[in-house]
PDB file of C-alpha atoms in Angstrom:
ATOM      1  CA  MET A  19     -75.668 109.046   1.184  1.00 34.00           C
ATOM      2  CA  PHE A  20     -77.142 106.603  -1.227  1.00 32.00           C
ATOM      3  CA  ASP A  21     -80.292 107.605  -2.883  1.00 36.00           C
ATOM      4  CA  ARG A  22     -81.160 104.042  -3.964  1.00 34.00           C
ATOM      5  CA  ALA A  23     -80.400 100.631  -2.458  1.00 38.00           C
ATOM      6  CA  PHE A  24     -79.372  98.022  -4.991  1.00 38.00           C
ATOM      7  CA  PRO A  25     -81.965  95.254  -5.486  1.00 44.00           C
ATOM      8  CA  PRO A  26     -80.882  92.001  -3.751  1.00 52.00           C
ATOM      9  CA  PHE A  27     -78.771  89.627  -5.866  1.00 52.00           C
ATOM     10  CA  ARG A  28     -80.716  86.408  -6.529  1.00 54.00           C
ATOM     11  CA  LEU A  29     -79.873  82.771  -7.060  1.00 60.00           C
ATOM     12  CA  ASP A  30     -83.143  81.287  -8.398  1.00 48.00           C
ATOM     13  CA  ASP A  31     -85.307  80.581 -11.353  1.00 51.00           C
ATOM     14  CA  GLU A  32     -88.197  82.833 -10.324  1.00 46.00           C
ATOM     15  CA  ASP A  33     -88.809  86.603 -10.498  1.00 44.00           C
ATOM     16  CA  ALA A  34     -89.882  86.686  -6.822  1.00 44.00           C
ATOM     17  CA  PRO A  35     -89.681  84.379  -3.785  1.00 43.00           C
ATOM     18  CA  GLU A  36     -92.406  81.854  -3.617  1.00 43.00           C
ATOM     19  CA  GLU A  37     -94.764  81.747  -0.692  1.00 43.00           C
ATOM     20  CA  ARG A  38     -93.276  79.523   1.949  1.00 45.00           C
ATOM     21  CA  ALA A  39     -95.248  76.575   3.251  1.00 44.00           C
ATOM     22  CA  SER A  40     -92.911  76.266   6.239  1.00 45.00           C
ATOM     23  CA  GLY A  41     -94.536  79.031   8.334  1.00 46.00           C
ATOM     24  CA  GLY A  42     -97.256  76.588   9.305  1.00 51.00           C
ATOM     25  CA  ASN A  43     -99.087  76.282  12.560  1.00 72.00           C
ATOM     26  CA  GLY A  44     -97.308  77.627  15.607  1.00 86.00           C
ATOM     27  CA  VAL A  45     -97.865  74.519  17.658  1.00 91.00           C
ATOM     28  CA  LEU A  46     -96.516  72.257  14.819  1.00 92.00           C
ATOM     29  CA  MET A  47     -93.439  74.452  14.395  1.00 90.00           C
ATOM     30  CA  ALA A  48     -92.781  74.340  18.101  1.00 93.00           C
ATOM     31  CA  LYS A  49     -92.955  70.535  17.934  1.00 95.00           C
ATOM     32  CA  PHE A  50     -90.309  70.591  15.130  1.00 96.00           C
ATOM     33  CA  LEU A  51     -88.065  72.743  17.412  1.00 96.00           C
ATOM     34  CA  GLU A  52     -88.494  70.212  20.213  1.00 97.00           C
ATOM     35  CA  ALA A  53     -87.208  67.682  17.817  1.00 98.00           C
ATOM     36  CA  ARG A  54     -84.330  70.069  16.868  1.00 98.00           C
ATOM     37  CA  THR A  55     -85.677  70.060  13.257  1.00 98.00           C
ATOM     38  CA  VAL A  56     -85.673  73.174  11.009  1.00 98.00           C
ATOM     39  CA  LEU A  57     -87.567  73.490   7.747  1.00 98.00           C
ATOM     40  CA  ILE A  58     -86.391  75.544   4.724  1.00 98.00           C
ATOM     41  CA  PHE A  59     -89.165  75.253   2.211  1.00 98.00           C
ATOM     42  CA  GLY A  60     -89.766  77.755  -0.687  1.00 97.00           C
ATOM     43  CA  GLY A  61     -88.000  80.899  -1.755  1.00 97.00           C
ATOM     44  CA  ILE A  62     -85.092  82.160   0.270  1.00 98.00           C
ATOM     45  CA  ASP A  63     -85.408  85.776   1.468  1.00 97.00           C
ATOM     46  CA  GLN A  64     -84.656  88.041   4.442  1.00 97.00           C
ATOM     47  CA  LYS A  65     -87.688  86.872   6.353  1.00 97.00           C
ATOM     48  CA  LEU A  66     -86.908  83.203   6.002  1.00 98.00           C
ATOM     49  CA  ALA A  67     -83.215  83.777   6.884  1.00 98.00           C
ATOM     50  CA  GLU A  68     -84.276  85.671  10.059  1.00 98.00           C
ATOM     51  CA  ARG A  69     -86.607  82.796  11.049  1.00 97.00           C
ATOM     52  CA  VAL A  70     -84.033  80.055  10.286  1.00 98.00           C
ATOM     53  CA  SER A  71     -81.229  81.997  12.038  1.00 98.00           C
ATOM     54  CA  ALA A  72     -83.318  82.527  15.195  1.00 98.00           C
ATOM     55  CA  GLN A  73     -84.126  78.829  15.263  1.00 98.00           C
ATOM     56  CA  LEU A  74     -80.515  77.725  14.783  1.00 99.00           C
ATOM     57  CA  LEU A  75     -79.265  80.138  17.456  1.00 99.00           C
ATOM     58  CA  TYR A  76     -81.938  79.176  19.881  1.00 98.00           C
ATOM     59  CA  LEU A  77     -81.369  75.439  19.472  1.00 98.00           C
ATOM     60  CA  ASP A  78     -77.598  75.883  19.825  1.00 99.00           C
ATOM     61  CA  HIS A  79     -78.158  77.925  23.069  1.00 98.00           C
ATOM     62  CA  VAL A  80     -80.347  75.149  24.544  1.00 98.00           C
ATOM     63  CA  SER A  81     -77.822  72.438  23.824  1.00 98.00           C
ATOM     64  CA  HIS A  82     -75.143  71.277  21.406  1.00 98.00           C
ATOM     65  CA  ASP A  83     -77.177  68.236  20.362  1.00 98.00           C
ATOM     66  CA  PRO A  84     -77.483  67.633  16.610  1.00 98.00           C
ATOM     67  CA  ILE A  85     -79.826  69.537  14.410  1.00 99.00           C
ATOM     68  CA  LYS A  86     -81.552  68.435  11.259  1.00 99.00           C
ATOM     69  CA  ILE A  87     -82.441  70.940   8.423  1.00 99.00           C
ATOM     70  CA  PHE A  88     -84.706  69.812   5.663  1.00 99.00           C
ATOM     71  CA  VAL A  89     -84.314  71.867   2.356  1.00 99.00           C
ATOM     72  CA  ASN A  90     -86.728  72.196  -0.468  1.00 99.00           C
ATOM     73  CA  SER A  91     -86.094  75.368  -2.310  1.00 98.00           C
ATOM     74  CA  PRO A  92     -85.905  76.989  -5.750  1.00 97.00           C
ATOM     75  CA  GLY A  93     -83.345  79.514  -4.410  1.00 97.00           C
ATOM     76  CA  GLY A  94     -83.668  83.205  -3.614  1.00 96.00           C
ATOM     77  CA  HIS A  95     -81.585  86.065  -2.293  1.00 95.00           C
ATOM     78  CA  VAL A  96     -77.793  85.372  -2.193  1.00 95.00           C
ATOM     79  CA  GLU A  97     -77.133  87.285   1.058  1.00 95.00           C
ATOM     80  CA  SER A  98     -79.988  85.496   2.809  1.00 97.00           C
ATOM     81  CA  GLY A  99     -78.521  82.203   1.765  1.00 98.00           C
ATOM     82  CA  ASP A 100     -75.113  83.392   2.887  1.00 98.00           C
ATOM     83  CA  THR A 101     -76.543  84.056   6.444  1.00 98.00           C
ATOM     84  CA  ILE A 102     -77.905  80.529   6.838  1.00 99.00           C
ATOM     85  CA  HIS A 103     -74.891  78.887   5.146  1.00 99.00           C
ATOM     86  CA  ASP A 104     -72.512  80.733   7.553  1.00 99.00           C
ATOM     87  CA  LEU A 105     -74.595  80.043  10.668  1.00 99.00           C
ATOM     88  CA  ILE A 106     -74.526  76.383   9.986  1.00 99.00           C
ATOM     89  CA  GLU A 107     -70.850  76.475  10.286  1.00 98.00           C
ATOM     90  CA  PHE A 108     -70.825  79.026  13.120  1.00 99.00           C
ATOM     91  CA  ILE A 109     -72.860  77.159  15.738  1.00 99.00           C
ATOM     92  CA  ALA A 110     -71.395  74.397  17.934  1.00 99.00           C
ATOM     93  CA  SER A 111     -74.213  71.992  17.338  1.00 99.00           C
ATOM     94  CA  PRO A 112     -73.508  69.453  14.499  1.00 98.00           C
ATOM     95  CA  VAL A 113     -75.964  70.052  11.639  1.00 99.00           C
ATOM     96  CA  ALA A 114     -77.284  67.568   9.087  1.00 99.00           C
ATOM     97  CA  VAL A 115     -79.029  68.890   5.955  1.00 99.00           C
ATOM     98  CA  ILE A 116     -81.638  66.682   4.190  1.00 99.00           C
ATOM     99  CA  GLY A 117     -82.554  67.696   0.635  1.00 99.00           C
ATOM    100  CA  THR A 118     -85.907  66.787  -0.733  1.00 99.00           C
ATOM    101  CA  GLY A 119     -87.734  67.725  -3.966  1.00 99.00           C
ATOM    102  CA  TRP A 120     -85.295  70.241  -5.261  1.00 98.00           C
ATOM    103  CA  VAL A 121     -82.251  71.935  -3.769  1.00 99.00           C
ATOM    104  CA  ALA A 122     -81.507  74.726  -6.317  1.00 98.00           C
ATOM    105  CA  SER A 123     -79.336  77.760  -6.467  1.00 97.00           C
ATOM    106  CA  ALA A 124     -79.212  79.532  -3.056  1.00 97.00           C
ATOM    107  CA  GLY A 125     -80.788  76.354  -1.628  1.00 98.00           C
ATOM    108  CA  THR A 126     -77.680  74.475  -2.765  1.00 98.00           C
ATOM    109  CA  HIS A 127     -75.458  77.179  -1.199  1.00 98.00           C
ATOM    110  CA  ILE A 128     -77.231  76.576   2.126  1.00 99.00           C
ATOM    111  CA  PHE A 129     -76.929  72.834   1.642  1.00 99.00           C
ATOM    112  CA  LEU A 130     -73.202  73.161   1.320  1.00 99.00           C
ATOM    113  CA  GLY A 131     -72.982  74.805   4.714  1.00 99.00           C
ATOM    114  CA  ALA A 132     -72.973  71.332   6.330  1.00 99.00           C
ATOM    115  CA  ALA A 133     -69.981  69.039   6.321  1.00 98.00           C
ATOM    116  CA  LYS A 134     -70.091  66.585   3.391  1.00 98.00           C
ATOM    117  CA  GLU A 135     -70.689  63.528   5.582  1.00 98.00           C
ATOM    118  CA  ARG A 136     -73.821  65.364   6.943  1.00 99.00           C
ATOM    119  CA  ARG A 137     -75.358  66.207   3.550  1.00 99.00           C
ATOM    120  CA  PHE A 138     -78.205  63.789   2.867  1.00 99.00           C
ATOM    121  CA  CYS A 139     -81.091  63.739   0.447  1.00 99.00           C
ATOM    122  CA  LEU A 140     -84.092  61.634  -0.393  1.00 99.00           C
ATOM    123  CA  PRO A 141     -84.024  59.621  -3.591  1.00 99.00           C
ATOM    124  CA  ASN A 142     -85.882  61.938  -5.975  1.00 98.00           C
ATOM    125  CA  THR A 143     -84.142  65.185  -5.094  1.00 99.00           C
ATOM    126  CA  ARG A 144     -82.638  67.362  -7.932  1.00 99.00           C
ATOM    127  CA  PHE A 145     -79.815  69.845  -7.409  1.00 99.00           C
ATOM    128  CA  LEU A 146     -78.987  73.117  -9.380  1.00 98.00           C
ATOM    129  CA  ILE A 147     -75.980  75.353  -9.418  1.00 98.00           C
ATOM    130  CA  HIS A 148     -75.707  78.536 -11.496  1.00 96.00           C
ATOM    131  CA  GLN A 149     -74.403  82.074 -11.331  1.00 90.00           C
ATOM    132  CA  PRO A 150     -76.136  85.011  -9.493  1.00 87.00           C
ATOM    133  CA  SER A 151     -78.331  87.509 -11.280  1.00 75.00           C
ATOM    134  CA  GLY A 152     -79.377  91.031 -10.372  1.00 62.00           C
ATOM    135  CA  GLY A 153     -81.915  93.438 -11.825  1.00 55.00           C
ATOM    136  CA  ALA A 154     -79.803  96.341 -13.025  1.00 54.00           C
ATOM    137  CA  GLY A 155     -81.601  99.743 -13.389  1.00 58.00           C
ATOM    138  CA  GLY A 156     -81.079 103.354 -12.824  1.00 64.00           C
ATOM    139  CA  ARG A 157     -78.029 105.522 -13.814  1.00 80.00           C
ATOM    140  CA  ALA A 158     -75.203 104.060 -15.936  1.00 73.00           C
ATOM    141  CA  THR A 159     -72.798 104.445 -13.016  1.00 78.00           C
ATOM    142  CA  ASP A 160     -75.157 102.377 -10.779  1.00 77.00           C
ATOM    143  CA  ILE A 161     -75.540  99.709 -13.428  1.00 78.00           C
ATOM    144  CA  ALA A 162     -71.721  99.484 -13.808  1.00 85.00           C
ATOM    145  CA  ILE A 163     -71.219  99.136 -10.078  1.00 86.00           C
ATOM    146  CA  GLN A 164     -73.831  96.415  -9.748  1.00 83.00           C
ATOM    147  CA  ALA A 165     -72.331  94.517 -12.704  1.00 86.00           C
ATOM    148  CA  LYS A 166     -68.977  94.552 -10.926  1.00 90.00           C
ATOM    149  CA  GLU A 167     -70.599  93.328  -7.714  1.00 90.00           C
ATOM    150  CA  ILE A 168     -72.210  90.410  -9.607  1.00 90.00           C
ATOM    151  CA  VAL A 169     -68.832  89.418 -11.035  1.00 92.00           C
ATOM    152  CA  LYS A 170     -67.241  89.443  -7.558  1.00 94.00           C
ATOM    153  CA  MET A 171     -70.156  87.514  -6.126  1.00 94.00           C
ATOM    154  CA  ARG A 172     -69.995  84.994  -8.904  1.00 95.00           C
ATOM    155  CA  GLU A 173     -66.284  84.360  -8.228  1.00 96.00           C
ATOM    156  CA  ARG A 174     -66.937  84.042  -4.413  1.00 97.00           C
ATOM    157  CA  LEU A 175     -69.693  81.429  -4.899  1.00 97.00           C
ATOM    158  CA  ALA A 176     -67.613  79.532  -7.400  1.00 98.00           C
ATOM    159  CA  ARG A 177     -64.900  79.336  -4.798  1.00 98.00           C
ATOM    160  CA  VAL A 178     -67.250  78.187  -2.104  1.00 98.00           C
ATOM    161  CA  ILE A 179     -68.628  75.373  -4.327  1.00 99.00           C
ATOM    162  CA  SER A 180     -65.035  74.451  -5.226  1.00 99.00           C
ATOM    163  CA  GLU A 181     -64.011  74.318  -1.588  1.00 98.00           C
ATOM    164  CA  LYS A 182     -67.046  72.345  -0.476  1.00 99.00           C
ATOM    165  CA  THR A 183     -67.054  69.778  -3.340  1.00 99.00           C
ATOM    166  CA  GLY A 184     -63.365  69.371  -4.160  1.00 98.00           C
ATOM    167  CA  GLN A 185     -64.016  70.356  -7.796  1.00 99.00           C
ATOM    168  CA  PRO A 186     -61.423  72.598  -9.447  1.00 99.00           C
ATOM    169  CA  VAL A 187     -62.625  76.197  -9.314  1.00 98.00           C
ATOM    170  CA  GLU A 188     -62.095  76.426 -13.092  1.00 98.00           C
ATOM    171  CA  ARG A 189     -64.586  73.701 -13.670  1.00 98.00           C
ATOM    172  CA  VAL A 190     -67.122  75.314 -11.270  1.00 98.00           C
ATOM    173  CA  ARG A 191     -66.763  78.636 -13.087  1.00 97.00           C
ATOM    174  CA  GLU A 192     -67.572  76.928 -16.372  1.00 98.00           C
ATOM    175  CA  ASP A 193     -70.473  74.813 -14.969  1.00 98.00           C
ATOM    176  CA  ILE A 194     -72.291  77.807 -13.444  1.00 97.00           C
ATOM    177  CA  GLU A 195     -72.272  79.720 -16.667  1.00 95.00           C
ATOM    178  CA  ARG A 196     -75.642  78.125 -17.316  1.00 95.00           C
ATOM    179  CA  ASP A 197     -78.153  76.202 -15.238  1.00 97.00           C
ATOM    180  CA  TYR A 198     -76.357  73.035 -14.147  1.00 98.00           C
ATOM    181  CA  TRP A 199     -78.941  70.444 -12.906  1.00 98.00           C
ATOM    182  CA  MET A 200     -77.910  67.274 -11.202  1.00 99.00           C
ATOM    183  CA  THR A 201     -79.554  64.028 -10.281  1.00 99.00           C
ATOM    184  CA  THR A 202     -78.624  62.475  -6.883  1.00 99.00           C
ATOM    185  CA  ASP A 203     -76.021  60.364  -8.493  1.00 98.00           C
ATOM    186  CA  GLU A 204     -74.521  63.312 -10.354  1.00 99.00           C
ATOM    187  CA  ALA A 205     -74.635  65.489  -7.207  1.00 99.00           C
ATOM    188  CA  LYS A 206     -72.854  62.793  -5.264  1.00 99.00           C
ATOM    189  CA  GLU A 207     -70.215  62.408  -7.926  1.00 99.00           C
ATOM    190  CA  TYR A 208     -69.781  66.205  -8.107  1.00 99.00           C
ATOM    191  CA  GLY A 209     -69.246  66.371  -4.320  1.00 99.00           C
ATOM    192  CA  ILE A 210     -72.316  68.331  -3.447  1.00 99.00           C
ATOM    193  CA  LEU A 211     -74.123  65.341  -1.862  1.00 99.00           C
ATOM    194  CA  GLY A 212     -72.893  62.859   0.778  1.00 98.00           C
ATOM    195  CA  THR A 213     -75.484  60.071   0.953  1.00 98.00           C
ATOM    196  CA  VAL A 214     -78.915  59.295  -0.494  1.00 99.00           C
ATOM    197  CA  ILE A 215     -81.185  58.014   2.221  1.00 99.00           C
ATOM    198  CA  ASN A 216     -84.545  56.238   2.298  1.00 98.00           C
ATOM    199  CA  ASN A 217     -85.237  56.359   6.029  1.00 97.00           C
ATOM    200  CA  ILE A 218     -84.620  58.896   8.830  1.00 95.00           C
ATOM    201  CA  SER A 219     -82.675  56.338  10.774  1.00 96.00           C
ATOM    202  CA  GLU A 220     -79.950  56.554   8.095  1.00 98.00           C
ATOM    203  CA  ILE A 221     -79.027  60.127   9.168  1.00 96.00           C
ATOM    204  CA  LYS A 222     -75.690  59.914  11.007  1.00 91.00           C
ATOM    205  CA  PHE A 223     -73.862  62.647  12.898  1.00 90.00           C
TER     206      PHE A 223
END
């Protein structure tokens, strides 16, 4: 039996998740669901992943009509981002992601869950990719195990970025060694972004 759970690995620039502004008023959120629209604003953690997963699964159960996800996030827990990324691919409903503000770290991982032709952003969005980090502590054996897990996670994320963007995995490994910020033009050239839009009518499924 483990006497300690490892702290969650993170993909962000903050020490802790930021307060999310997307909880909002229940009536307002219900209206967003009626419009088949999901909001991912703020730090990505288990609570947000649970809420977004429930919304995606519910909407997919109701019908297979398109779903829009708006993303504005500094990043957060890798595993929570994994959950949302995988569910975007898992459900039958086509999903478009729309970046706004910043799509950073685990937020970019979620963004890449959609097909490239369904990855949109507003004109002033910035993108960030980098490697995961984890707070190592405790016994030397625990620290060594966690270090190995970070290396494995880094390689997995590099391969996901490579697969989703078309960039060689060798380049991705090098790029995520440090914070790699991109403008909309740079993100489009890299293969992260499909289309910059100015109006919601430009979203195509």
